[in-house]
Coordinates of C-alpha atoms in Angstrom, one line a residue:
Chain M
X1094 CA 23.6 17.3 -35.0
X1095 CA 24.1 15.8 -31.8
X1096 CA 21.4 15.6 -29.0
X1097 CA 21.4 14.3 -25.3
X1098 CA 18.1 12.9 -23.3
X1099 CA 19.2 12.3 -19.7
X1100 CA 16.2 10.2 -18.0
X1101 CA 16.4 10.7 -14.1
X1102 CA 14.2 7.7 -12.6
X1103 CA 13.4 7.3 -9.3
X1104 CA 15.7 4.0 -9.2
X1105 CA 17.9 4.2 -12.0
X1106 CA 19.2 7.3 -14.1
X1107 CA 19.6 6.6 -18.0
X1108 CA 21.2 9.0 -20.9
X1109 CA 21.4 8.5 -24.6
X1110 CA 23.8 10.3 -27.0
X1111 CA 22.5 10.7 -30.8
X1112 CA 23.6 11.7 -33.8
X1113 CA 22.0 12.0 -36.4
X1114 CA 20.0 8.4 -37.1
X1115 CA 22.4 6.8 -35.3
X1116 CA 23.1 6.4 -31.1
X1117 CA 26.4 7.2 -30.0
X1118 CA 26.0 6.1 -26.6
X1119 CA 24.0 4.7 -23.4
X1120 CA 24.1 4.3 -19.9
X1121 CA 22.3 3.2 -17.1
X1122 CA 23.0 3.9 -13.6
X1123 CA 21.4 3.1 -10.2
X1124 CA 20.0 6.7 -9.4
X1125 CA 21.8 8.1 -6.0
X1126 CA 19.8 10.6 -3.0
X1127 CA 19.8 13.5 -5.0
X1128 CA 18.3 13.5 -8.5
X1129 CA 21.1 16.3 -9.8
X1130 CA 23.8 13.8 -8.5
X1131 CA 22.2 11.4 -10.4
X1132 CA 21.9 13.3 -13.6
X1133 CA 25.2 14.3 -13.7
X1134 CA 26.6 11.1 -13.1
X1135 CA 25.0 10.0 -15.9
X1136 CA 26.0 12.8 -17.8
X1137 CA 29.4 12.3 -17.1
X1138 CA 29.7 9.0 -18.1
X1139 CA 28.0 9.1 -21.4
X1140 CA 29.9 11.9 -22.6
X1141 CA 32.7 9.5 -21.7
X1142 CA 31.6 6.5 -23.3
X1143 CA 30.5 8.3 -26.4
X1144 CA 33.8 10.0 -26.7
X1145 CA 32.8 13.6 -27.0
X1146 CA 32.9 17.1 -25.0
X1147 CA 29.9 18.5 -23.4
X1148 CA 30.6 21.3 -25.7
X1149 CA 29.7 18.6 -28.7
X1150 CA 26.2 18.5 -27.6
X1151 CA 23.7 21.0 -29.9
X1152 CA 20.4 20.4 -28.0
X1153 CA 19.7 18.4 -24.5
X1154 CA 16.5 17.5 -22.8
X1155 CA 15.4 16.1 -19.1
X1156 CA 12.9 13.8 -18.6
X1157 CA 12.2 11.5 -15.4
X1158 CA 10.8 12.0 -12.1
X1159 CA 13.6 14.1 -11.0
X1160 CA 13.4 15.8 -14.5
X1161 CA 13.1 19.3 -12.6
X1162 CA 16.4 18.7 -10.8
X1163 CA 18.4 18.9 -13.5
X1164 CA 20.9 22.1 -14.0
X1165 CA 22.5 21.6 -17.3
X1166 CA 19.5 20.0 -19.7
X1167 CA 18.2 22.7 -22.1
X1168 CA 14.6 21.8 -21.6
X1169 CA 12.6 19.3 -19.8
X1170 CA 9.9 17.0 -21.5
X1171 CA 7.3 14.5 -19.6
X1172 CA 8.0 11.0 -19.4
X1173 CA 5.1 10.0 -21.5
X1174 CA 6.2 11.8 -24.1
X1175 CA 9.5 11.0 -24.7
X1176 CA 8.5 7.4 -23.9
X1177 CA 6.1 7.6 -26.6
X1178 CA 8.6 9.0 -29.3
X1179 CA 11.5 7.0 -28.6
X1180 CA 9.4 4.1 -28.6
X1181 CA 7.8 5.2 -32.4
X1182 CA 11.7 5.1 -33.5
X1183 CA 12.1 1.8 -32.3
X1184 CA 9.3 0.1 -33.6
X1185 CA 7.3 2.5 -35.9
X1186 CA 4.3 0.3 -35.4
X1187 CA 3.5 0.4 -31.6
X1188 CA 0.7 1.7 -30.8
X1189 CA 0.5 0.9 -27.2
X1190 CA 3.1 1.3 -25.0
X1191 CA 3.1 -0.1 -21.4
X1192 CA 5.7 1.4 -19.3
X1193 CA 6.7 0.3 -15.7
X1194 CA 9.2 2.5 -13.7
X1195 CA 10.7 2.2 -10.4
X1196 CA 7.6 3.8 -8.4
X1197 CA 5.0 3.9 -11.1
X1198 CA 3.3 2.4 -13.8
X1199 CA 2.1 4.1 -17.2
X1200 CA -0.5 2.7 -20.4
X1201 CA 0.5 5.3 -23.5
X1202 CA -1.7 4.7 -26.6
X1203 CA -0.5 6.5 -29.8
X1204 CA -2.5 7.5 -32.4
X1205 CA -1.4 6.7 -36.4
X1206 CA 1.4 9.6 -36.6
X1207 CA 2.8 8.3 -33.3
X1208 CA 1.7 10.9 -31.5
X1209 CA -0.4 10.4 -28.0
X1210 CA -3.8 9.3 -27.6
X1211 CA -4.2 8.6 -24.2
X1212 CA -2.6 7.6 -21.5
X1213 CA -3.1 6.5 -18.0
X1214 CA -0.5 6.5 -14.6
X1215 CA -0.7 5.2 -11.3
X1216 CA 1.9 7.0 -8.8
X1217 CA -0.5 6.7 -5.6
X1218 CA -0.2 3.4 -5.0
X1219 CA 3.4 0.8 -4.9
X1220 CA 1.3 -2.0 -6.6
X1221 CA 1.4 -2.4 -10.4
X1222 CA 5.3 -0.6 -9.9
X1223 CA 8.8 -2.2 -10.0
X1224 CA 8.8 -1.0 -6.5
X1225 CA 6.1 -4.2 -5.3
X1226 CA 8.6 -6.4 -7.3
X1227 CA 11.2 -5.1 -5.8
X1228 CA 9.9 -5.8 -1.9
X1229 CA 8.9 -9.4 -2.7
X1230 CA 12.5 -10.1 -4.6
X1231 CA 13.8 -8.8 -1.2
X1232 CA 11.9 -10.9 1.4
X1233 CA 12.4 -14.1 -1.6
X1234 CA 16.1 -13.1 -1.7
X1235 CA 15.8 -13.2 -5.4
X1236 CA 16.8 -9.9 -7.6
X1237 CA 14.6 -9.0 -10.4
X1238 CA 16.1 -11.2 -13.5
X1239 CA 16.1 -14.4 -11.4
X1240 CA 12.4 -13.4 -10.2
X1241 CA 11.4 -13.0 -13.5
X1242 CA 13.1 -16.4 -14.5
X1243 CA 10.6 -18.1 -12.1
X1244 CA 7.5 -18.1 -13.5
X1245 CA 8.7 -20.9 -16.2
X1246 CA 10.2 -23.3 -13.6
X1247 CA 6.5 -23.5 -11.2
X1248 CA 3.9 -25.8 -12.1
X1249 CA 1.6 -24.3 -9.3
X1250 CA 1.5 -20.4 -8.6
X1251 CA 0.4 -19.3 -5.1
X1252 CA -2.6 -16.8 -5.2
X1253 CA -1.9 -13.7 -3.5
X1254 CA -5.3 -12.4 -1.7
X1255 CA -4.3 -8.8 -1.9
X1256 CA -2.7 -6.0 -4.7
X1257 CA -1.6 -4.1 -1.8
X1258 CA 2.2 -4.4 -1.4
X1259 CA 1.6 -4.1 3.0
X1260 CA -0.8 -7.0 2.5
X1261 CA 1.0 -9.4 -0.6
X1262 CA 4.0 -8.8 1.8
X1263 CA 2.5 -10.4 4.3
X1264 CA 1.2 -13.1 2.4
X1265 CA 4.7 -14.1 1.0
X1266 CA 5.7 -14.5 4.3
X1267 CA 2.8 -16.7 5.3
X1268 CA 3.9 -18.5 2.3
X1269 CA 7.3 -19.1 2.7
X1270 CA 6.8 -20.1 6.5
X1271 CA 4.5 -22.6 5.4
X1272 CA 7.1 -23.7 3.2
X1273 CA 6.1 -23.3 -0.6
X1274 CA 8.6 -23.9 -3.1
X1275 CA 10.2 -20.6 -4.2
X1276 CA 9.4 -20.8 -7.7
X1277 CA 5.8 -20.9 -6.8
X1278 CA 5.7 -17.9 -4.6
X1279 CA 7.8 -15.9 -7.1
X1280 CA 5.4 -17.2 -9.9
X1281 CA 2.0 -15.8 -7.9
X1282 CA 4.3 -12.6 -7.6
X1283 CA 4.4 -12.0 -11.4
X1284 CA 1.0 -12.5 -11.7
X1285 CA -0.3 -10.5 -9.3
X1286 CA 1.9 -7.9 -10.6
X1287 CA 0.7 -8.7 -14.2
X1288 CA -3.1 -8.6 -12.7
X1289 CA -2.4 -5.1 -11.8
X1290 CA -0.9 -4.0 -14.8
X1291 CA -3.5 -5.6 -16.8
X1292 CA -6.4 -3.7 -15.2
X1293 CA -5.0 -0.6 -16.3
X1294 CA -4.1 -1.6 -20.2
X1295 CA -7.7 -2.7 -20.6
X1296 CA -8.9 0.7 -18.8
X1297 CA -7.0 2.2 -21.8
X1298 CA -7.8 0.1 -24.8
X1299 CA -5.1 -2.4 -26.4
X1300 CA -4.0 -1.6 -30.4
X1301 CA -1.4 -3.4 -31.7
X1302 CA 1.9 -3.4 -31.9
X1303 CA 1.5 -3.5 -28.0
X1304 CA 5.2 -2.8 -26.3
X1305 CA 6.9 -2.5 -22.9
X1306 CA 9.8 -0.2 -21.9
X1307 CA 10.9 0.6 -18.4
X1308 CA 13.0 -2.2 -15.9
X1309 CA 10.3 -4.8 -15.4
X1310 CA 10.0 -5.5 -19.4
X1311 CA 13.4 -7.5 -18.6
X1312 CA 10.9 -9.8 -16.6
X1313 CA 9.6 -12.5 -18.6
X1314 CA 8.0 -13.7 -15.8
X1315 CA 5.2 -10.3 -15.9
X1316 CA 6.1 -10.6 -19.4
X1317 CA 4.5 -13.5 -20.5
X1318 CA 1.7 -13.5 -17.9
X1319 CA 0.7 -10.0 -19.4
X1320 CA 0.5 -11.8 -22.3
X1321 CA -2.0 -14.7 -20.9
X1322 CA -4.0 -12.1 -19.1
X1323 CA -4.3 -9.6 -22.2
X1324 CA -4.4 -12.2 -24.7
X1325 CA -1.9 -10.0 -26.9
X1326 CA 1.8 -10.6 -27.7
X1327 CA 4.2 -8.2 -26.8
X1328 CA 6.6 -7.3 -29.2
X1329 CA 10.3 -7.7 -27.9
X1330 CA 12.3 -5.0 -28.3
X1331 CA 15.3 -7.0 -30.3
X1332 CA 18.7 -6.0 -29.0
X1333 CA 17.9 -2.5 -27.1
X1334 CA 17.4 -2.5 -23.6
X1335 CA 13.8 -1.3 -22.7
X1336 CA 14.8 0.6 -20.1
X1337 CA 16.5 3.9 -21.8
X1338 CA 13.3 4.4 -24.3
X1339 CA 12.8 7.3 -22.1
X1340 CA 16.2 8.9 -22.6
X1341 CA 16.1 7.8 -26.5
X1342 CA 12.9 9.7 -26.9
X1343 CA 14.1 12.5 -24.7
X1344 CA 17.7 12.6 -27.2
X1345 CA 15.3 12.6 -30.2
X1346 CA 12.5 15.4 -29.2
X1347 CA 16.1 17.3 -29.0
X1348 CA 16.7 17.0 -32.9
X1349 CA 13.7 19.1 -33.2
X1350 CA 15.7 22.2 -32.0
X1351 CA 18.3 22.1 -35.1
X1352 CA 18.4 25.8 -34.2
X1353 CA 19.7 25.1 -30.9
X1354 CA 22.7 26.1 -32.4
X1355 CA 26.4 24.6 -30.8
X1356 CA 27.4 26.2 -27.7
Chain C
X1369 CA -27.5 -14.9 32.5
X1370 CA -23.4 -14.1 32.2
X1371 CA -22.3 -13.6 28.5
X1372 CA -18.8 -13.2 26.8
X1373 CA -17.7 -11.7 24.2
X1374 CA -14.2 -12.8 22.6
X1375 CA -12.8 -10.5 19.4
X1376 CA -10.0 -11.6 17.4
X1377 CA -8.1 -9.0 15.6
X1378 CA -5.3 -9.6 13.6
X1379 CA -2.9 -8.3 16.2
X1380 CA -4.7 -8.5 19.8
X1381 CA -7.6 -10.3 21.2
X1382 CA -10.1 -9.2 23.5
X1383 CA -12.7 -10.8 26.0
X1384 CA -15.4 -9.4 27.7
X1385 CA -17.3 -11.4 30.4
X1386 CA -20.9 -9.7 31.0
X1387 CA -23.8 -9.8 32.9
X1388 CA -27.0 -7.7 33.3
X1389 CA -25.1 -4.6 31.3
X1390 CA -22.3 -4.8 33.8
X1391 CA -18.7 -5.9 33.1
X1392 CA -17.3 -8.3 35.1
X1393 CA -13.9 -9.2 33.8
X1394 CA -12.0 -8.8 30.5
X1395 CA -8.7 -9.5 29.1
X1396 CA -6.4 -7.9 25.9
X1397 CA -3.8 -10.4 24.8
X1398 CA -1.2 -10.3 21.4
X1399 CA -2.2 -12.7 18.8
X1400 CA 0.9 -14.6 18.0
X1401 CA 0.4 -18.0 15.8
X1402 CA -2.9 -19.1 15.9
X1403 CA -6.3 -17.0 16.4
X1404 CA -8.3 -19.9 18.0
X1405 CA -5.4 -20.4 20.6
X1406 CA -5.5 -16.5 21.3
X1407 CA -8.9 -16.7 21.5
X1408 CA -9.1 -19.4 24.4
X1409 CA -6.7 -18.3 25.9
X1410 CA -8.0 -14.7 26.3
X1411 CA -11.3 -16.0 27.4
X1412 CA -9.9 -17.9 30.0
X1413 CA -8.0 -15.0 31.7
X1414 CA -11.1 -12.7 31.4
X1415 CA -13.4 -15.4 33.1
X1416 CA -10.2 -16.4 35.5
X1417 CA -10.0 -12.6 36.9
X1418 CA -13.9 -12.9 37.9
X1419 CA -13.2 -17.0 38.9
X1420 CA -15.8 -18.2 36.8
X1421 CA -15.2 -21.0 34.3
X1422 CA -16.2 -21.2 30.9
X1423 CA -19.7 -23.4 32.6
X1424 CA -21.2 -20.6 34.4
X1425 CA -21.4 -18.8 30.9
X1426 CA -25.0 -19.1 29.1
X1427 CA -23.6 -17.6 25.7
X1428 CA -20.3 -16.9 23.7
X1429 CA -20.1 -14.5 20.5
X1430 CA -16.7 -14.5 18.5
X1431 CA -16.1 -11.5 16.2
X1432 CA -13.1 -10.3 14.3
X1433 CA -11.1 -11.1 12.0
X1434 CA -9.9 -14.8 14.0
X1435 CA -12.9 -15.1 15.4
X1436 CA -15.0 -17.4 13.4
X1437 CA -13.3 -20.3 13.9
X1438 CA -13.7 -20.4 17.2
X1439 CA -14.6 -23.6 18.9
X1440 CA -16.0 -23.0 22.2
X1441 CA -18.6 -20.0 21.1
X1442 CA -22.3 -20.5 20.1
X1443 CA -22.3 -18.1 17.3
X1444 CA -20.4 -15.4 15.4
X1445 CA -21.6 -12.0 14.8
X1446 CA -19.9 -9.2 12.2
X1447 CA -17.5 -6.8 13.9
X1448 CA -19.4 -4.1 12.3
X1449 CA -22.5 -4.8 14.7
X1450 CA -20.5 -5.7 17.4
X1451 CA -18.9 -2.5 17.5
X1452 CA -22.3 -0.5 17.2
X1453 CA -23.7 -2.4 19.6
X1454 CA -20.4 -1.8 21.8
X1455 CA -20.2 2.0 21.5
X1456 CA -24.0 2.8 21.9
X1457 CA -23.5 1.2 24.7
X1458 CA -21.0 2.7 25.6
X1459 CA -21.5 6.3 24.6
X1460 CA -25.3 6.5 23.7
X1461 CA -24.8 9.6 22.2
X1462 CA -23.0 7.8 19.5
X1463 CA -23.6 8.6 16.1
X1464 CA -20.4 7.3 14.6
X1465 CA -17.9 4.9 15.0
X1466 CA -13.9 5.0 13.7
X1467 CA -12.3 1.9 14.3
X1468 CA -8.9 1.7 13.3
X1469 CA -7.6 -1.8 13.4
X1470 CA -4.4 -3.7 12.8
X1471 CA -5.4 -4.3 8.9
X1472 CA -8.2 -2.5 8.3
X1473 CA -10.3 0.9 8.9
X1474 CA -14.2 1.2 9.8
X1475 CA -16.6 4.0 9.4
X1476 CA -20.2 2.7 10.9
X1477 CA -23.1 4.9 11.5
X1478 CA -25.6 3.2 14.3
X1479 CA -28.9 4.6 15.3
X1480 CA -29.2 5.1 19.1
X1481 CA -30.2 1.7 19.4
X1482 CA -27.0 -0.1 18.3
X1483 CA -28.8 -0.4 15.3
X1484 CA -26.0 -0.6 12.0
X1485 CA -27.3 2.3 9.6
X1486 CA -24.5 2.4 7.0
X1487 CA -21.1 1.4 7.2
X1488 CA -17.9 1.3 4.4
X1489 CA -14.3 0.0 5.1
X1490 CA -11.2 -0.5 3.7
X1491 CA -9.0 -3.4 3.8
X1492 CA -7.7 -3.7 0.6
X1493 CA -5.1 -1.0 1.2
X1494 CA -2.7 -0.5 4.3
X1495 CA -3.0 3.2 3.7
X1496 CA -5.4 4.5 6.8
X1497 CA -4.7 1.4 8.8
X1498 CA -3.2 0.6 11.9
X1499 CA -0.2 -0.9 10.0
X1500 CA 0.5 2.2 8.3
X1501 CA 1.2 3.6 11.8
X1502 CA 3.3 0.0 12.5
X1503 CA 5.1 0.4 9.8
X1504 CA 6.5 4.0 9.7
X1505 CA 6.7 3.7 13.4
X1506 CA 9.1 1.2 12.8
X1507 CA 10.9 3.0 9.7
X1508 CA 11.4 5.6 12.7
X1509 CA 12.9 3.5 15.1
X1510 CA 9.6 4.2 17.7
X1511 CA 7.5 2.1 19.7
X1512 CA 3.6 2.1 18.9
X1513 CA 3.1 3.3 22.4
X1514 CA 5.0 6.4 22.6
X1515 CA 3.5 7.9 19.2
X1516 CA 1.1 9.9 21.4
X1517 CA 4.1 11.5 23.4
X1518 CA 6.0 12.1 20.7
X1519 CA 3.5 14.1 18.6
X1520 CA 3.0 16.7 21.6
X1521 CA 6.0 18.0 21.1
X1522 CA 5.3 19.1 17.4
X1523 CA 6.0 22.6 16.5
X1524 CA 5.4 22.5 13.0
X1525 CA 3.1 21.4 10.4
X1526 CA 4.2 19.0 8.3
X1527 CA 2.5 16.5 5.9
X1528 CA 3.3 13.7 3.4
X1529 CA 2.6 13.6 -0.2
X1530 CA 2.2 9.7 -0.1
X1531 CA -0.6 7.9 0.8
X1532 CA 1.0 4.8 -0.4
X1533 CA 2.4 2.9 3.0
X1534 CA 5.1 2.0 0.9
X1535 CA 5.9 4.9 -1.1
X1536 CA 5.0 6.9 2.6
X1537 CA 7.9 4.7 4.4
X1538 CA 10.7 6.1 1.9
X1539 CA 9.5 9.7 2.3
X1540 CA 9.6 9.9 5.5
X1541 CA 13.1 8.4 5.7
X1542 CA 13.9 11.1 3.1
X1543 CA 12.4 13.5 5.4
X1544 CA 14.8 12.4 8.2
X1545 CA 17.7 12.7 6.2
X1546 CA 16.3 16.1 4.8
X1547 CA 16.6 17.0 9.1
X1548 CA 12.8 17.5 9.6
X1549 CA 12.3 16.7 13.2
X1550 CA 10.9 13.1 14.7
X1551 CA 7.7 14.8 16.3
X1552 CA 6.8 16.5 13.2
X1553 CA 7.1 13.5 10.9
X1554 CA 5.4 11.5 13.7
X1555 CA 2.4 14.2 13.5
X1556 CA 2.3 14.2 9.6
X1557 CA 1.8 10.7 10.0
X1558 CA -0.8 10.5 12.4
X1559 CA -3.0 12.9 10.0
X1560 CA -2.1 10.8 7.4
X1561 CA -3.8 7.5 8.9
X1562 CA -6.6 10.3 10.3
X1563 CA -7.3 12.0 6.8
X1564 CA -8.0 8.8 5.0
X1565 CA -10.5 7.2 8.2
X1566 CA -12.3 10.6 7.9
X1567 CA -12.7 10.4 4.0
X1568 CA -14.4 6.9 4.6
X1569 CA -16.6 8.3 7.3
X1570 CA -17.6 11.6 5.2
X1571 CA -18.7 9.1 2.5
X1572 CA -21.6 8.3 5.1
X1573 CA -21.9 11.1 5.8
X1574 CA -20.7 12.5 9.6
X1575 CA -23.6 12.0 12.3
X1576 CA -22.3 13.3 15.5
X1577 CA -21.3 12.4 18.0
X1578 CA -18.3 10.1 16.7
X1579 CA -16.2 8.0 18.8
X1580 CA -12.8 6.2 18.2
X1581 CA -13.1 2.5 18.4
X1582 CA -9.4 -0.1 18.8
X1583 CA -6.5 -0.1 20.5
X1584 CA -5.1 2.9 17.7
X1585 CA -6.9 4.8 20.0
X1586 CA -5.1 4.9 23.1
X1587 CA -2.9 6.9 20.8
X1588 CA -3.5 10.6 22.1
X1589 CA -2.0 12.2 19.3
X1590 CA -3.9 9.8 16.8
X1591 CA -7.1 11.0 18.6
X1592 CA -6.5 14.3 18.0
X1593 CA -5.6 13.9 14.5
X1594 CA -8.8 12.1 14.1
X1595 CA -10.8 14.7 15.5
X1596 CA -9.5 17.7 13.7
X1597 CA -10.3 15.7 10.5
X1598 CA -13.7 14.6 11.0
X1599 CA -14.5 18.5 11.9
X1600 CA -16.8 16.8 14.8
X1601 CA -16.9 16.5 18.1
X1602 CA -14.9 12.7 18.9
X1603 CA -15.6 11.4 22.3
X1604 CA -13.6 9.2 24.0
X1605 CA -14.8 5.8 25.0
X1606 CA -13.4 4.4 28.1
X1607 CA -12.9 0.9 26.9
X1608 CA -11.9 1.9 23.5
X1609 CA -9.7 -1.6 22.9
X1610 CA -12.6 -4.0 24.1
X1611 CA -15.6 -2.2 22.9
X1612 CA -16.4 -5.1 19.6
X1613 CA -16.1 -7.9 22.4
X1614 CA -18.3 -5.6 24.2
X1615 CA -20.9 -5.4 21.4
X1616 CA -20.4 -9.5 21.2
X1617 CA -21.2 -10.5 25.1
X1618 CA -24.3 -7.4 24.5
X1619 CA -25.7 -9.5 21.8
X1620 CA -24.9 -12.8 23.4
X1621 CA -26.9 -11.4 25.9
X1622 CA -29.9 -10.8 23.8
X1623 CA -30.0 -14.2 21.5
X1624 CA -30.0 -16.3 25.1
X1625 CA -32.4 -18.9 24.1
X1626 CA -30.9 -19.5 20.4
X1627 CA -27.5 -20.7 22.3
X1628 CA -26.4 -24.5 21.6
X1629 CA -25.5 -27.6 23.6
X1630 CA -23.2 -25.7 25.8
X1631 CA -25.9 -23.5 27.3
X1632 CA -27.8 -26.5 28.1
X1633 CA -25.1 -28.2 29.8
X1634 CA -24.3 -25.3 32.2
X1635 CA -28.0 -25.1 33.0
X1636 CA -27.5 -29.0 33.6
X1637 CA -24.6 -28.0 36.1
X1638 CA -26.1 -25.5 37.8

């Protein structure tokens, strides 16, 4: 049987192709205006890459913010959900999954069988997001890996006084003008991102294996200052990229439909 | 006895020079690099317009944000009573005061005295500030000071689903690309910044009558937001901008004999 999740985030669009136990294919792609453009540019280019017709596919599911935009997915599952399965096929021992998207930022705990707990999101507010690393990388002229590559090179992180993105902005600035070394500011910028993240994983409880998916879990700069802040390890996730868990879960909730039947 | 008061905001600062409960001169200048240099320098140009010179002044209260590093005045006070003080006097009606400044927002309930009852604020967010209204205004390509105009000429009610400045600054250039019309975003946003003051304000609980305090509110449109969200009557003050540096040179007024080697000096001089 072969299934498709499609993941439309609000900065990049992911899809997985599965078969069976195995994944036929992946892609990533920076997410365009429109979330259907988005989707099926993605689509396209994983059928593609995994060699196949779209008439090859028995059962596909949407997921992502722009998961309601999406003509051609059979079904459409939350983000926390297919974050938390795809995550439980990946490492069967997570148990708490901290995910960071584009414009939000989401603590899943499972229970024994995988299943979910509780979880928390924060959408309201930029902070905690990839989106608050993304406006400091900008005004540092850094992207997000060599932000992330920072933290290890500063002996002295700034502080930043707020967790509001308006107000760290600001801050930067008053920090670069006053001529900090770059490292440093970048450092005080993972923390303060960390900070924020940590709040809200000790609002839902740590149990190990603790993991992170989404973007930012490519920053070992948040990485390992979660890690000071929680006390906890994270577990790396060895040769997959953390940012299609969503699709992965989304491709393998779709094996559940074996009766979806080939079009 | 003459008094000034000198608030430093984070984006203007304002003096007041006072005497006997009647203004004599005042001044509104941009903070660029440092507070203390605003602050002087406002000062000056308040006491200049009345030629008097900082020596014929018997006492000096900084407020704001930049003002407690002032050198030249005798004492601080909070902006919060500084502003009750300022719109009592004002408006003695007062019940209320919404002051929207450059990086924060106030909700203080006075007695009819001046007196603070209860006050809450925000300045951990940007959301409800005037920065929110800097920032989308510049998302928009708009000056601060035509906001008011523009939102006249809304015909339709629009609002945003952020309250996030950030998230709030990408909608609403989705919403120009989506061909929703400048006025109507311009209104959205101005009940945006209005919604969250009154939520602070209804957490005191509303005691009429409110009035709008800061330069935010020379913004007609931001006004009238305001008002239809408090679900009060909001009067207007007629020195809305310098009403804290108001409340300042009131108390300087009233804490005459606690004032420091300066007083003494001018007494000296005189």
């Amino acid at each position: 049987m072969i299934t498709l999740g499609l993941d439309v985030g609000s900065l990049t669009s992911k899809a997985v192709i599965q078969e069976d136990n195995q994944i036929l294919a992946t892609q990533v792609i920076r997410s365009k205006a429109r979330p259907w453009e988005s989707a099926r540019e993605v689509y396209d280019q994983v059928l593609a890459s995994a060699n196949i017709g779209a008439d090859q596919i028995d059962y596909s599911i949407g997921t992502g913010y722009g998961r309601e935009k999406i003509p051609f997915v059979q079904e459409v599952v939350t983000e926390v959900s297919c974050h938390g399965r795809g995550l439980k096929w990946l490492v069967p021992s997570a148990r708490t999954i901290i995910d960071i998207g584009g414009q939000d930022c989401k603590v899943i705990k499972l229970d024994k069988n995988g299943d979910i707990e509780k979880f928390s999101t924060n959408d309201k507010c930029a902070s905690g997001t990839g989106r608050f690393l993304e406006v400091m990388g900008k005004i540092l002229d850094l992207d997000l890996e060599q932000l992330g590559k920072k933290k290890t090179s500063s002996q002295n992180p700034v502080t930043l006084a707020s967790a509001c993105t308006v107000w760290a902005q600001a801050d930067v600035i008053g920090h670069l003008n006053s001529r900090v070394p770059i490292e440093d500011i970048a450092a005080g910028v993972n923390n303060a991102m960390a900070s924020r993240i940590s709040v809200m994983v000790n609002n839902v409880g740590i149990e190990r294996e603790l993991c992170m998916t989404g973007g930012v879990a490519k920053n070992q700069g948040v990485v390992s200052a979660l890690e000071n802040l929680l006390g906890v390890k994270i577990k790396k996730l060895r040769r997959f990229d953390p940012q299609i868990i969503g699709a992965l879960g989304a491709a393998l909730l779709a094996r559940n439909h074996s009766n979806g039947g080939r079009k | 006895m003459i008094t000034a008061g000198c608030d430093v905001g984070s984006l203007t600062a304002k003096a007041v020079v006072m005497e006997q409960g009647k203004i004599l001169g005042s001044s509104i200048q941009k903070v660029r690099a440092h507070p203390e240099q605003a602050g002087q320098e406002v000062l000056e140009s308040a006491l200049r317009e009345v030629n008097l010179d900082k020596g014929d002044v018997g006492a000096i209260i900084g407020t704001g944000y930049g003002g407690k590093n002032l050198p030249f005045v005798n004492r601080c006070e909070s902006e919060i009573i500084c502003h009750s003080q300022g719109a009592v006097w004002q408006e003695p009606d007062t019940g209320i005061i919404i002051d929207i400044g450059g990086q924060d927002v106030k909700a203080i309930k006075t007695d009819a005295q001046g007196n603070v009852l209860r006050y809450i604020y925000n300045d951990k967010c940007a959301s409800g500030t005037g920065r929110f209204l800097e920032i989308i205004a510049e998302a928009l390509e708009l000056e601060l000071d035509e906001l008011g105009e523009i939102h006249d000429k809304s015909g339709k009610d629009l609002s945003l689903s952020n309250q996030c400045v950030v998230f709030a600054e990408t909608e609403v250039i989705s919403l120009v690309g989506e061909g929703e019309e400048i006025p109507d975003i311009v209104r959205a946003m101005h009940y945006s910044v209005s919604h969250r003051a009154a939520s602070l304000a209804r957490s005191l609980e509303i005691k009429p009558v409110a009035v709008m305090s800061g330069g935010v509110a020379k913004n007609r449109g931001m006004f009238k937001a305001l008002q239809d969200s408090l679900g009060t009557e909001l009067r207007s003050i007629p020195y809305f901008q310098l009403n804290g540096a108001i409340g300042a040179a009131i108390l300087a007024e009233d804490s005459g004999q606690i004032t420091g080697d300066r007083k003494k000096k001018s007494e000296v001089g005189q």
